[in-house]
Short mmCIF file of C-alpha atoms and ligand atoms in Angstrom, two decimals:
data_model
loop_
_atom_site.label_atom_id
_atom_site.label_comp_id
_atom_site.label_asym_id
_atom_site.label_seq_id
_atom_site.Cartn_x
_atom_site.Cartn_y
_atom_site.Cartn_z
CA GLU A 30 41.52 -7.31 39.93
CA ALA A 31 41.08 -4.49 37.46
CA ASP A 32 44.69 -3.38 37.78
CA ALA A 33 46.15 -6.90 37.66
CA ALA A 34 49.55 -7.06 35.99
CA PRO A 35 49.16 -7.53 32.24
CA LYS A 36 51.39 -10.59 32.20
CA SER A 37 50.54 -12.00 35.58
CA GLN A 38 52.28 -15.31 36.02
CA SER A 39 49.05 -17.07 36.72
CA GLY A 40 47.32 -15.86 33.56
CA PHE A 41 47.64 -16.10 29.79
CA PRO A 42 49.64 -13.61 27.69
CA ASP A 43 48.08 -10.30 26.67
CA GLY A 44 46.12 -10.56 23.45
CA PHE A 45 45.64 -14.33 23.80
CA LEU A 46 42.72 -15.27 21.55
CA TRP A 47 39.79 -17.16 23.04
CA GLY A 48 37.25 -18.79 20.80
CA THR A 49 35.12 -21.76 19.94
CA ALA A 50 35.20 -24.06 16.91
CA THR A 51 32.64 -25.73 14.66
CA ALA A 52 32.62 -27.46 11.26
CA ALA A 53 30.27 -26.91 8.33
CA TYR A 54 28.66 -30.34 8.00
CA GLN A 55 28.30 -30.65 11.77
CA VAL A 56 26.28 -27.44 12.26
CA GLU A 57 24.96 -25.88 9.06
CA GLY A 58 22.14 -28.11 7.83
CA ALA A 59 20.54 -26.57 4.70
CA VAL A 60 22.19 -29.23 2.57
CA HIS A 61 20.05 -28.56 -0.49
CA GLU A 62 20.04 -24.81 -0.25
CA ASP A 63 21.49 -22.16 -2.56
CA GLY A 64 23.04 -24.60 -5.00
CA ARG A 65 25.13 -26.69 -2.58
CA GLY A 66 26.28 -29.97 -4.10
CA PRO A 67 26.33 -33.27 -2.20
CA SER A 68 29.37 -34.22 -0.12
CA ILE A 69 30.68 -37.63 0.91
CA TRP A 70 29.12 -37.07 4.35
CA ASP A 71 25.65 -36.61 2.83
CA THR A 72 26.12 -39.91 1.02
CA PHE A 73 27.61 -41.72 4.00
CA SER A 74 25.12 -40.51 6.63
CA HIS A 75 22.20 -41.59 4.45
CA LEU A 76 23.52 -45.16 4.18
CA PRO A 77 21.80 -47.50 6.65
CA GLY A 78 23.80 -48.44 9.73
CA LYS A 79 26.61 -45.90 9.37
CA ILE A 80 25.44 -43.38 11.99
CA ARG A 81 24.69 -44.69 15.47
CA ASP A 82 21.29 -43.00 15.85
CA GLY A 83 20.41 -43.17 12.15
CA SER A 84 20.66 -39.39 11.84
CA THR A 85 22.14 -37.12 9.16
CA GLY A 86 23.41 -33.55 8.91
CA ASP A 87 20.46 -32.51 6.71
CA VAL A 88 19.15 -30.05 9.32
CA SER A 89 21.55 -30.36 12.26
CA VAL A 90 21.44 -27.19 14.38
CA ASP A 91 20.36 -25.08 11.40
CA HIS A 92 23.34 -22.75 11.77
CA TYR A 93 22.94 -21.77 8.09
CA HIS A 94 19.81 -19.85 9.07
CA ARG A 95 20.61 -19.12 12.73
CA TYR A 96 24.18 -17.86 12.38
CA LYS A 97 23.27 -14.41 13.76
CA GLU A 98 21.89 -15.95 16.95
CA ASP A 99 25.01 -18.13 17.15
CA VAL A 100 27.37 -15.18 16.75
CA ALA A 101 25.42 -13.47 19.55
CA LEU A 102 26.11 -16.54 21.74
CA MET A 103 29.84 -16.15 21.06
CA LYS A 104 29.67 -12.48 21.92
CA ALA A 105 27.92 -13.30 25.19
CA LEU A 106 30.87 -15.55 26.06
CA GLY A 107 33.24 -12.67 25.44
CA ALA A 108 34.97 -14.71 22.72
CA THR A 109 37.48 -12.84 20.59
CA SER A 110 37.80 -15.38 17.78
CA TYR A 111 35.88 -18.16 16.03
CA ARG A 112 37.04 -21.13 13.98
CA PHE A 113 34.51 -22.33 11.40
CA SER A 114 34.86 -24.38 8.24
CA ILE A 115 33.83 -23.61 4.69
CA ALA A 116 31.86 -26.29 2.86
CA TRP A 117 33.71 -27.03 -0.38
CA PRO A 118 30.46 -28.35 -1.99
CA ARG A 119 28.73 -25.02 -1.36
CA VAL A 120 31.48 -23.15 -3.18
CA PHE A 121 32.15 -25.72 -5.94
CA PRO A 122 29.11 -28.04 -6.11
CA ASP A 123 31.01 -30.34 -8.51
CA GLY A 124 34.32 -29.98 -6.70
CA THR A 125 35.96 -28.13 -9.59
CA GLY A 126 34.90 -25.94 -12.48
CA THR A 127 32.32 -23.20 -12.06
CA PRO A 128 31.96 -21.73 -8.58
CA ASN A 129 28.53 -21.20 -7.05
CA PRO A 130 28.47 -17.57 -5.87
CA LYS A 131 25.50 -18.17 -3.56
CA GLY A 132 27.53 -20.74 -1.65
CA LEU A 133 30.27 -18.30 -0.85
CA ASP A 134 27.70 -15.61 0.01
CA PHE A 135 26.84 -17.48 3.22
CA TYR A 136 30.42 -17.16 4.47
CA ASP A 137 30.45 -13.50 3.42
CA ARG A 138 27.44 -12.88 5.62
CA LEU A 139 28.91 -14.93 8.49
CA VAL A 140 32.26 -13.12 8.34
CA ASP A 141 30.56 -9.72 8.30
CA GLU A 142 28.46 -10.68 11.32
CA LEU A 143 31.58 -11.87 13.19
CA LEU A 144 33.52 -8.70 12.43
CA LYS A 145 30.56 -6.60 13.55
CA ALA A 146 30.69 -8.47 16.88
CA GLY A 147 34.44 -7.90 17.22
CA ILE A 148 35.22 -11.60 16.69
CA LYS A 149 38.23 -12.57 14.57
CA PRO A 150 37.31 -15.21 11.96
CA PHE A 151 39.60 -18.22 11.40
CA ALA A 152 38.41 -20.27 8.41
CA THR A 153 39.18 -23.95 7.84
CA LEU A 154 39.06 -24.91 4.16
CA TYR A 155 38.37 -28.62 4.59
CA HIS A 156 36.63 -30.29 7.50
CA TRP A 157 35.94 -33.63 5.78
CA ASP A 158 33.01 -32.71 3.47
CA LEU A 159 34.57 -33.65 0.11
CA PRO A 160 32.30 -32.94 -2.87
CA GLN A 161 30.77 -36.29 -3.88
CA ALA A 162 31.63 -35.53 -7.51
CA LEU A 163 35.33 -35.74 -6.59
CA GLN A 164 34.81 -38.98 -4.68
CA ASP A 165 33.22 -40.39 -7.82
CA ARG A 166 36.50 -39.61 -9.60
CA GLY A 167 38.67 -41.35 -6.98
CA GLY A 168 38.51 -38.97 -4.02
CA TRP A 169 41.67 -38.78 -1.93
CA GLN A 170 43.05 -41.83 -3.73
CA SER A 171 43.51 -39.54 -6.71
CA ARG A 172 46.20 -36.88 -6.97
CA ASP A 173 43.66 -34.77 -8.88
CA THR A 174 41.77 -34.19 -5.62
CA ALA A 175 44.85 -32.49 -4.15
CA GLN A 176 45.01 -30.27 -7.27
CA ALA A 177 41.28 -29.52 -6.99
CA PHE A 178 41.75 -28.55 -3.34
CA GLY A 179 44.44 -26.07 -4.36
CA ALA A 180 42.12 -24.43 -6.89
CA TYR A 181 39.25 -24.26 -4.38
CA ALA A 182 41.49 -22.89 -1.60
CA GLY A 183 42.90 -20.21 -3.90
CA TYR A 184 39.40 -19.15 -4.93
CA VAL A 185 38.26 -18.79 -1.31
CA ALA A 186 41.39 -16.87 -0.29
CA ASN A 187 40.78 -14.48 -3.17
CA LYS A 188 37.16 -13.88 -2.18
CA LEU A 189 37.39 -13.84 1.64
CA GLY A 190 41.02 -12.84 2.16
CA ASP A 191 40.06 -9.16 2.31
CA ARG A 192 38.32 -9.75 5.67
CA VAL A 193 39.61 -13.12 6.84
CA GLU A 194 43.30 -12.95 7.71
CA ASN A 195 43.76 -16.46 9.12
CA PHE A 196 43.13 -19.79 7.40
CA PHE A 197 43.60 -23.44 8.26
CA THR A 198 43.99 -25.85 5.34
CA LEU A 199 42.75 -29.37 6.20
CA ASN A 200 41.30 -30.41 9.55
CA GLU A 201 42.69 -33.58 11.11
CA MET A 202 44.11 -35.51 8.18
CA LEU A 203 44.84 -38.33 10.59
CA THR A 204 41.15 -38.74 11.43
CA PHE A 205 39.67 -38.60 7.94
CA VAL A 206 42.42 -40.78 6.51
CA GLU A 207 42.40 -43.48 9.22
CA HIS A 208 38.67 -43.47 10.03
CA GLY A 209 37.52 -42.86 6.45
CA HIS A 210 39.99 -44.89 4.37
CA ALA A 211 41.38 -47.61 6.67
CA ALA A 212 38.73 -48.37 9.35
CA GLY A 213 35.84 -47.33 7.11
CA VAL A 214 33.76 -45.88 9.95
CA PHE A 215 33.77 -42.30 8.57
CA ALA A 216 33.00 -41.14 5.01
CA PRO A 217 33.79 -42.35 2.42
CA GLY A 218 33.72 -45.65 4.36
CA LEU A 219 36.67 -47.32 2.65
CA THR A 220 38.93 -50.06 4.01
CA LEU A 221 41.92 -49.72 1.69
CA PRO A 222 45.02 -51.92 1.80
CA PRO A 223 48.16 -50.30 3.34
CA GLN A 224 49.58 -48.85 0.12
CA GLY A 225 46.23 -47.23 -0.63
CA VAL A 226 46.06 -45.67 2.82
CA ASN A 227 49.62 -44.37 2.54
CA GLN A 228 48.85 -42.84 -0.84
CA VAL A 229 45.74 -41.14 0.58
CA ARG A 230 47.89 -39.71 3.39
CA HIS A 231 50.33 -38.40 0.82
CA HIS A 232 47.59 -36.76 -1.26
CA ALA A 233 46.22 -35.10 1.89
CA VAL A 234 49.54 -33.45 2.80
CA LEU A 235 50.09 -32.61 -0.87
CA ALA A 236 46.68 -30.88 -0.91
CA HIS A 237 47.77 -28.88 2.14
CA GLY A 238 50.93 -27.69 0.34
CA LEU A 239 49.15 -26.91 -2.92
CA GLY A 240 46.53 -25.04 -0.91
CA VAL A 241 49.13 -22.93 0.91
CA GLN A 242 50.74 -21.96 -2.41
CA ALA A 243 47.47 -21.21 -4.20
CA MET A 244 46.11 -19.17 -1.31
CA ARG A 245 49.20 -16.98 -1.04
CA ALA A 246 49.14 -16.43 -4.80
CA SER A 247 45.47 -15.45 -5.00
CA ALA A 248 44.83 -13.47 -1.81
CA ARG A 249 44.67 -9.75 -2.42
CA ARG A 250 46.61 -8.99 0.76
CA PRO A 251 48.93 -11.08 2.94
CA ILE A 252 47.06 -13.84 4.74
CA ARG A 253 48.24 -16.30 7.38
CA ILE A 254 47.95 -20.05 6.91
CA GLY A 255 48.61 -23.29 8.79
CA PRO A 256 47.39 -26.87 9.25
CA ALA A 257 44.96 -27.99 12.00
CA GLU A 258 46.10 -31.48 12.86
CA ASN A 259 45.07 -34.17 15.31
CA ILE A 260 48.62 -34.52 16.59
CA THR A 261 49.52 -37.76 18.36
CA ILE A 262 50.82 -36.36 21.64
CA GLY A 263 53.70 -38.17 23.27
CA ILE A 264 53.59 -37.59 27.01
CA PRO A 265 56.46 -38.63 29.28
CA ALA A 266 54.62 -40.77 31.84
CA VAL A 267 57.17 -39.63 34.41
CA GLU A 268 58.93 -36.34 33.63
CA THR A 269 62.59 -37.29 33.59
CA PRO A 270 64.96 -35.93 30.91
CA GLU A 271 65.25 -39.43 29.40
CA ASN A 272 61.49 -39.93 29.22
CA ILE A 273 60.99 -36.44 27.80
CA ARG A 274 63.49 -37.19 25.03
CA ALA A 275 61.75 -40.52 24.37
CA ALA A 276 58.37 -38.75 24.15
CA GLU A 277 59.85 -36.25 21.67
CA ILE A 278 61.22 -38.98 19.41
CA ALA A 279 57.91 -40.84 19.60
CA THR A 280 55.91 -37.70 18.78
CA ARG A 281 58.04 -37.06 15.70
CA GLU A 282 57.64 -40.66 14.48
CA PHE A 283 53.94 -41.08 15.26
CA ASN A 284 53.19 -37.93 13.24
CA ALA A 285 55.57 -38.86 10.42
CA PRO A 286 53.06 -38.80 7.51
CA TYR A 287 51.29 -35.68 8.80
CA LEU A 288 52.86 -32.82 10.79
CA THR A 289 56.39 -34.18 10.51
CA VAL A 290 56.45 -34.28 6.70
CA MET A 291 54.60 -30.93 6.47
CA LEU A 292 57.07 -29.20 8.77
CA GLU A 293 60.27 -31.05 7.91
CA GLY A 294 59.75 -31.67 4.19
CA ARG A 295 60.71 -35.33 4.34
CA TYR A 296 59.28 -38.65 5.42
CA THR A 297 61.27 -40.02 8.35
CA ASP A 298 63.55 -42.98 7.70
CA ALA A 299 61.57 -45.01 10.22
CA TYR A 300 58.28 -44.29 8.38
CA LEU A 301 59.73 -45.28 5.01
CA ALA A 302 61.29 -48.40 6.54
CA ALA A 303 58.06 -49.36 8.30
CA THR A 304 55.91 -48.90 5.17
CA GLY A 305 58.47 -50.63 2.92
CA ALA A 306 56.90 -51.77 -0.36
CA ASP A 307 53.65 -50.05 0.68
CA ALA A 308 55.29 -46.60 0.97
CA PRO A 309 53.51 -43.77 -0.86
CA LYS A 310 54.70 -42.88 -4.35
CA PHE A 311 56.06 -39.34 -4.29
CA THR A 312 58.60 -37.05 -5.92
CA ALA A 313 61.17 -34.65 -4.46
CA GLU A 314 59.05 -31.82 -5.88
CA ASP A 315 56.04 -33.11 -3.89
CA LEU A 316 58.02 -32.81 -0.67
CA LYS A 317 58.89 -29.18 -1.45
CA ILE A 318 55.22 -28.39 -2.03
CA ILE A 319 54.15 -30.24 1.13
CA ALA A 320 56.63 -28.24 3.21
CA SER A 321 55.56 -24.83 1.85
CA PRO A 322 56.22 -22.42 4.72
CA VAL A 323 53.29 -21.89 7.09
CA ASP A 324 52.63 -19.03 9.49
CA PHE A 325 51.40 -21.11 12.40
CA VAL A 326 50.64 -24.65 13.50
CA GLY A 327 47.11 -25.60 14.60
CA LEU A 328 46.81 -28.50 17.05
CA ASN A 329 43.62 -30.38 17.96
CA VAL A 330 44.21 -31.74 21.45
CA TYR A 331 42.09 -34.42 23.08
CA THR A 332 43.82 -37.59 24.22
CA PRO A 333 47.23 -38.49 25.68
CA SER A 334 49.70 -41.15 24.50
CA PHE A 335 52.13 -42.12 27.26
CA PHE A 336 55.77 -43.10 26.79
CA VAL A 337 58.85 -43.99 28.79
CA VAL A 338 62.40 -44.42 27.57
CA ALA A 339 63.42 -47.86 26.36
CA THR A 340 66.99 -48.68 27.25
CA ASP A 341 67.28 -51.38 24.60
CA ALA A 342 67.88 -50.64 20.89
CA ALA A 343 65.92 -48.24 18.64
CA PRO A 344 63.34 -46.74 18.67
CA HIS A 345 64.37 -45.76 22.24
CA TYR A 346 60.81 -45.32 23.46
CA ARG A 347 58.16 -47.60 24.83
CA ALA A 348 54.51 -46.81 24.16
CA LEU A 349 52.51 -47.60 27.29
CA PRO A 350 49.22 -49.46 27.04
CA LEU A 351 46.44 -47.85 29.10
CA PRO A 352 45.15 -49.87 32.03
CA SER A 353 41.51 -50.89 31.59
CA SER A 354 40.71 -48.66 34.57
CA TYR A 355 42.05 -45.53 32.82
CA PRO A 356 39.32 -42.83 32.98
CA HIS A 357 37.56 -41.35 29.97
CA MET A 358 34.82 -38.82 29.33
CA ALA A 359 31.39 -39.56 27.82
CA SER A 360 32.99 -40.79 24.58
CA PRO A 361 34.95 -44.01 25.21
CA TRP A 362 37.87 -42.80 23.05
CA LEU A 363 38.14 -39.57 25.05
CA THR A 364 40.69 -40.68 27.66
CA ILE A 365 41.64 -37.89 30.05
CA GLY A 366 45.14 -36.42 29.88
CA PRO A 367 45.31 -32.72 30.76
CA GLU A 368 49.11 -32.74 30.21
CA ALA A 369 48.37 -33.24 26.50
CA LEU A 370 47.61 -29.53 26.37
CA TYR A 371 51.08 -28.78 27.74
CA TRP A 372 53.07 -31.29 25.69
CA ALA A 373 51.41 -30.83 22.29
CA PRO A 374 52.48 -27.18 21.87
CA ARG A 375 55.80 -27.75 23.64
CA HIS A 376 56.66 -30.57 21.20
CA ALA A 377 55.63 -28.42 18.22
CA ALA A 378 58.00 -25.70 19.41
CA THR A 379 60.85 -28.10 20.24
CA LEU A 380 60.61 -30.51 17.31
CA TRP A 381 59.57 -28.13 14.53
CA ASN A 382 60.52 -24.73 15.86
CA ALA A 383 56.89 -23.58 15.61
CA LYS A 384 56.87 -19.83 16.23
CA GLU A 385 53.13 -19.48 16.55
CA ILE A 386 50.69 -22.13 17.72
CA TYR A 387 46.91 -22.29 17.98
CA ILE A 388 44.97 -24.92 19.85
CA THR A 389 42.42 -25.42 17.09
CA GLU A 390 40.26 -27.84 19.13
CA ASN A 391 39.95 -29.07 22.69
CA GLY A 392 36.81 -30.00 24.57
CA THR A 393 34.71 -32.91 25.68
CA SER A 394 31.46 -34.76 25.41
CA SER A 395 29.24 -35.06 28.49
CA ALA A 396 26.01 -36.88 29.28
CA ASP A 397 24.58 -33.37 29.80
CA GLN A 398 21.44 -34.27 31.72
CA LEU A 399 18.79 -31.58 31.89
CA ALA A 400 18.03 -30.60 35.50
CA GLU A 401 14.41 -30.00 36.68
CA ASP A 402 14.94 -26.30 36.09
CA GLY A 403 15.86 -26.89 32.44
CA GLN A 404 19.54 -26.06 32.97
CA ILE A 405 22.56 -28.26 32.24
CA TYR A 406 25.02 -28.50 35.11
CA ASP A 407 27.90 -30.10 33.22
CA THR A 408 30.43 -30.10 36.03
CA ASP A 409 32.33 -32.92 34.28
CA ARG A 410 33.01 -30.62 31.31
CA ILE A 411 34.15 -27.87 33.71
CA MET A 412 36.45 -30.34 35.47
CA TYR A 413 37.91 -31.36 32.11
CA LEU A 414 38.41 -27.81 30.86
CA ARG A 415 39.87 -26.54 34.13
CA ASN A 416 42.48 -29.30 34.17
CA TYR A 417 43.42 -28.99 30.50
CA LEU A 418 43.58 -25.18 30.57
CA THR A 419 45.81 -25.25 33.64
CA GLN A 420 48.31 -27.25 31.57
CA LEU A 421 48.00 -24.81 28.66
CA GLN A 422 48.75 -22.01 31.10
CA ARG A 423 51.85 -23.91 32.18
CA ALA A 424 52.97 -23.92 28.53
CA THR A 425 52.42 -20.20 27.91
CA ALA A 426 54.05 -19.32 31.24
CA GLU A 427 57.16 -21.19 30.06
CA GLY A 428 57.16 -19.17 26.85
CA VAL A 429 55.73 -21.78 24.47
CA PRO A 430 54.26 -19.50 21.75
CA VAL A 431 50.57 -20.44 21.93
CA ARG A 432 48.49 -17.52 20.61
CA GLY A 433 44.96 -18.78 20.97
CA TYR A 434 42.55 -21.54 21.96
CA PHE A 435 39.40 -22.72 20.21
CA LEU A 436 37.08 -24.79 22.37
CA TRP A 437 35.24 -27.65 20.62
CA SER A 438 32.43 -26.81 20.37
CA LEU A 439 30.18 -23.77 20.55
CA LEU A 440 27.04 -25.87 20.13
CA ASP A 441 25.96 -29.46 20.43
CA ASN A 442 26.05 -30.77 16.86
CA PHE A 443 26.28 -33.74 14.48
CA GLU A 444 29.09 -35.78 16.03
CA TRP A 445 29.89 -37.76 12.86
CA ALA A 446 29.27 -41.51 13.25
CA ASP A 447 27.84 -40.88 16.76
CA GLY A 448 25.09 -38.66 15.35
CA TYR A 449 23.38 -36.40 17.89
CA ALA A 450 23.67 -38.69 20.91
CA THR A 451 27.12 -37.34 21.80
CA ARG A 452 27.09 -33.71 22.85
CA PHE A 453 30.25 -31.53 22.76
CA GLY A 454 28.69 -28.05 23.04
CA LEU A 455 29.09 -25.27 25.58
CA VAL A 456 25.55 -24.48 24.49
CA HIS A 457 22.87 -27.15 24.62
CA VAL A 458 20.62 -27.52 21.58
CA ASP A 459 17.11 -28.97 21.73
CA TYR A 460 17.01 -30.78 18.40
CA THR A 461 13.21 -30.49 18.17
CA THR A 462 12.85 -26.76 18.80
CA GLN A 463 16.43 -25.64 17.95
CA LYS A 464 16.40 -23.76 21.26
CA ARG A 465 19.91 -22.90 22.46
CA THR A 466 20.63 -23.01 26.22
CA PRO A 467 24.13 -22.18 27.50
CA LYS A 468 25.37 -24.88 29.89
CA LEU A 469 27.14 -24.15 33.17
CA SER A 470 30.43 -24.74 31.30
CA ALA A 471 29.62 -21.67 29.18
CA ALA A 472 29.59 -19.59 32.37
CA PHE A 473 32.94 -21.18 33.32
CA TYR A 474 34.46 -20.36 29.92
CA ARG A 475 33.11 -16.80 30.05
CA GLU A 476 34.92 -16.39 33.37
CA VAL A 477 38.19 -17.77 31.94
CA ILE A 478 37.97 -15.34 29.03
CA ALA A 479 37.14 -12.38 31.26
CA ARG A 480 40.08 -13.08 33.59
CA ASN A 481 42.44 -14.32 30.85
CA ALA A 482 43.32 -17.00 33.37
CA VAL A 483 41.99 -20.36 34.48
CA ALA A 484 38.97 -19.68 36.63
C1 PNW B 14 37.57 -34.10 16.05
N1 PNW B 14 39.67 -39.87 18.02
O1 PNW B 14 37.39 -35.43 15.68
C2 PNW B 14 36.97 -33.33 14.89
O2 PNW B 14 37.83 -32.40 14.31
C3 PNW B 14 35.64 -32.74 15.20
O3 PNW B 14 34.92 -32.54 14.01
C4 PNW B 14 34.91 -33.64 16.19
O4 PNW B 14 33.56 -33.29 16.37
C5 PNW B 14 35.68 -33.57 17.49
O5 PNW B 14 37.04 -33.90 17.31
C6 PNW B 14 35.11 -34.45 18.60
O6 PNW B 14 35.15 -35.79 18.22
C7 PNW B 14 37.98 -36.48 16.33
O7 PNW B 14 39.10 -40.99 17.87
C8 PNW B 14 37.40 -37.73 16.13
O8 PNW B 14 40.75 -39.77 18.70
C9 PNW B 14 37.97 -38.84 16.67
C10 PNW B 14 39.12 -38.72 17.43
C11 PNW B 14 39.71 -37.47 17.65
C12 PNW B 14 39.12 -36.37 17.08
#
């Protein structure tokens, strides 16, 4: 084993980065500490009936105070990278204006601890915790929020860019736009009419572009930047050339207001035709900003969307409804499609010529029952990871340029509107004692990392 070929066909490329991912509001707690301002998730989670178990992120898994223990857990996995998010309301409690140095200090300490452990930090600038002060001035419905994001992102790049080389701009625009501004089940809980939703989408991608520009201008050395998007993944239900082409066209169209406009610099004709009078208002200059060159593409990969070719007229693809018997994991939305981890990066390379790709999230919830011995034998999570990672290995073996994988999540944490009932961690957290217990899946992931191959 020790002298295995460096690029063995059954393994991942040399230098492939293995990590875990978290997000500030989901793990930090300490919401009133060191001058942090309120975010839309503080407001939303404290409203009655919004979170399934009536919980909030006030304390969560107390990562703000336990980050050293949590970095030690990563080190025990053998992880070589970590994706975390920076809480905008810690850095700018009012969203704009005067920064709060104590807020940034936390990320300084975290980054130093990671580097000491030999773990490469990847920082996400926005994982849904908009400062409430900006929501009060229109939130993502206002173009000013995109400008404010640019200023905040530039400030962080200036302060952390000396030690953090890699940044993601906004996490999953699709999720916070659709869930937060159309369905109303995530903060800020709005149900806007179509034009409003389209305008919010536009301001989100505009914020990404303004962020990329501001960060490059203010970092004191070259940094590397990309989006981290919940890509809708078109999978050819049967792999024929015709179905593959149909899945490509569908993937480009389904991501039209997100990855497609960011990477192509234009809204597709089909998107503009479909939105019609409700299309977002934008300028040619906006599109240039939105398509500011990025260094890599981050893809959050969970669920599959199946397609076959349609022989009739445009759009040349047929989206397949899932049979009611289609299997899912512990979260009902988490339908199982390991091939998603093959097709998502392959499409990014084919459609947008992505030269460097990170899987910024992939993972699953599990019922995670505690056994009599106090351990968690989450064989369903291992089954899920083994199948998905096998498909990722297929992609890298074919030369798709995937450089790293961040498993969601290091720890059980505040799963948004599901609260604490839904557990995504490799490490179990007892929410009364804050005791961390690695699950069996952590041992599986440690083995994958050690072998640089699916174990
Ligand atoms: C992502 N869906 O959210 C987020 O980036 C994480 O913060 C979150 O904890 C994780 O996935 C698990 O849910 C998603 O309905 C939320 O398809 C919903 C969906 C996908 C991703």
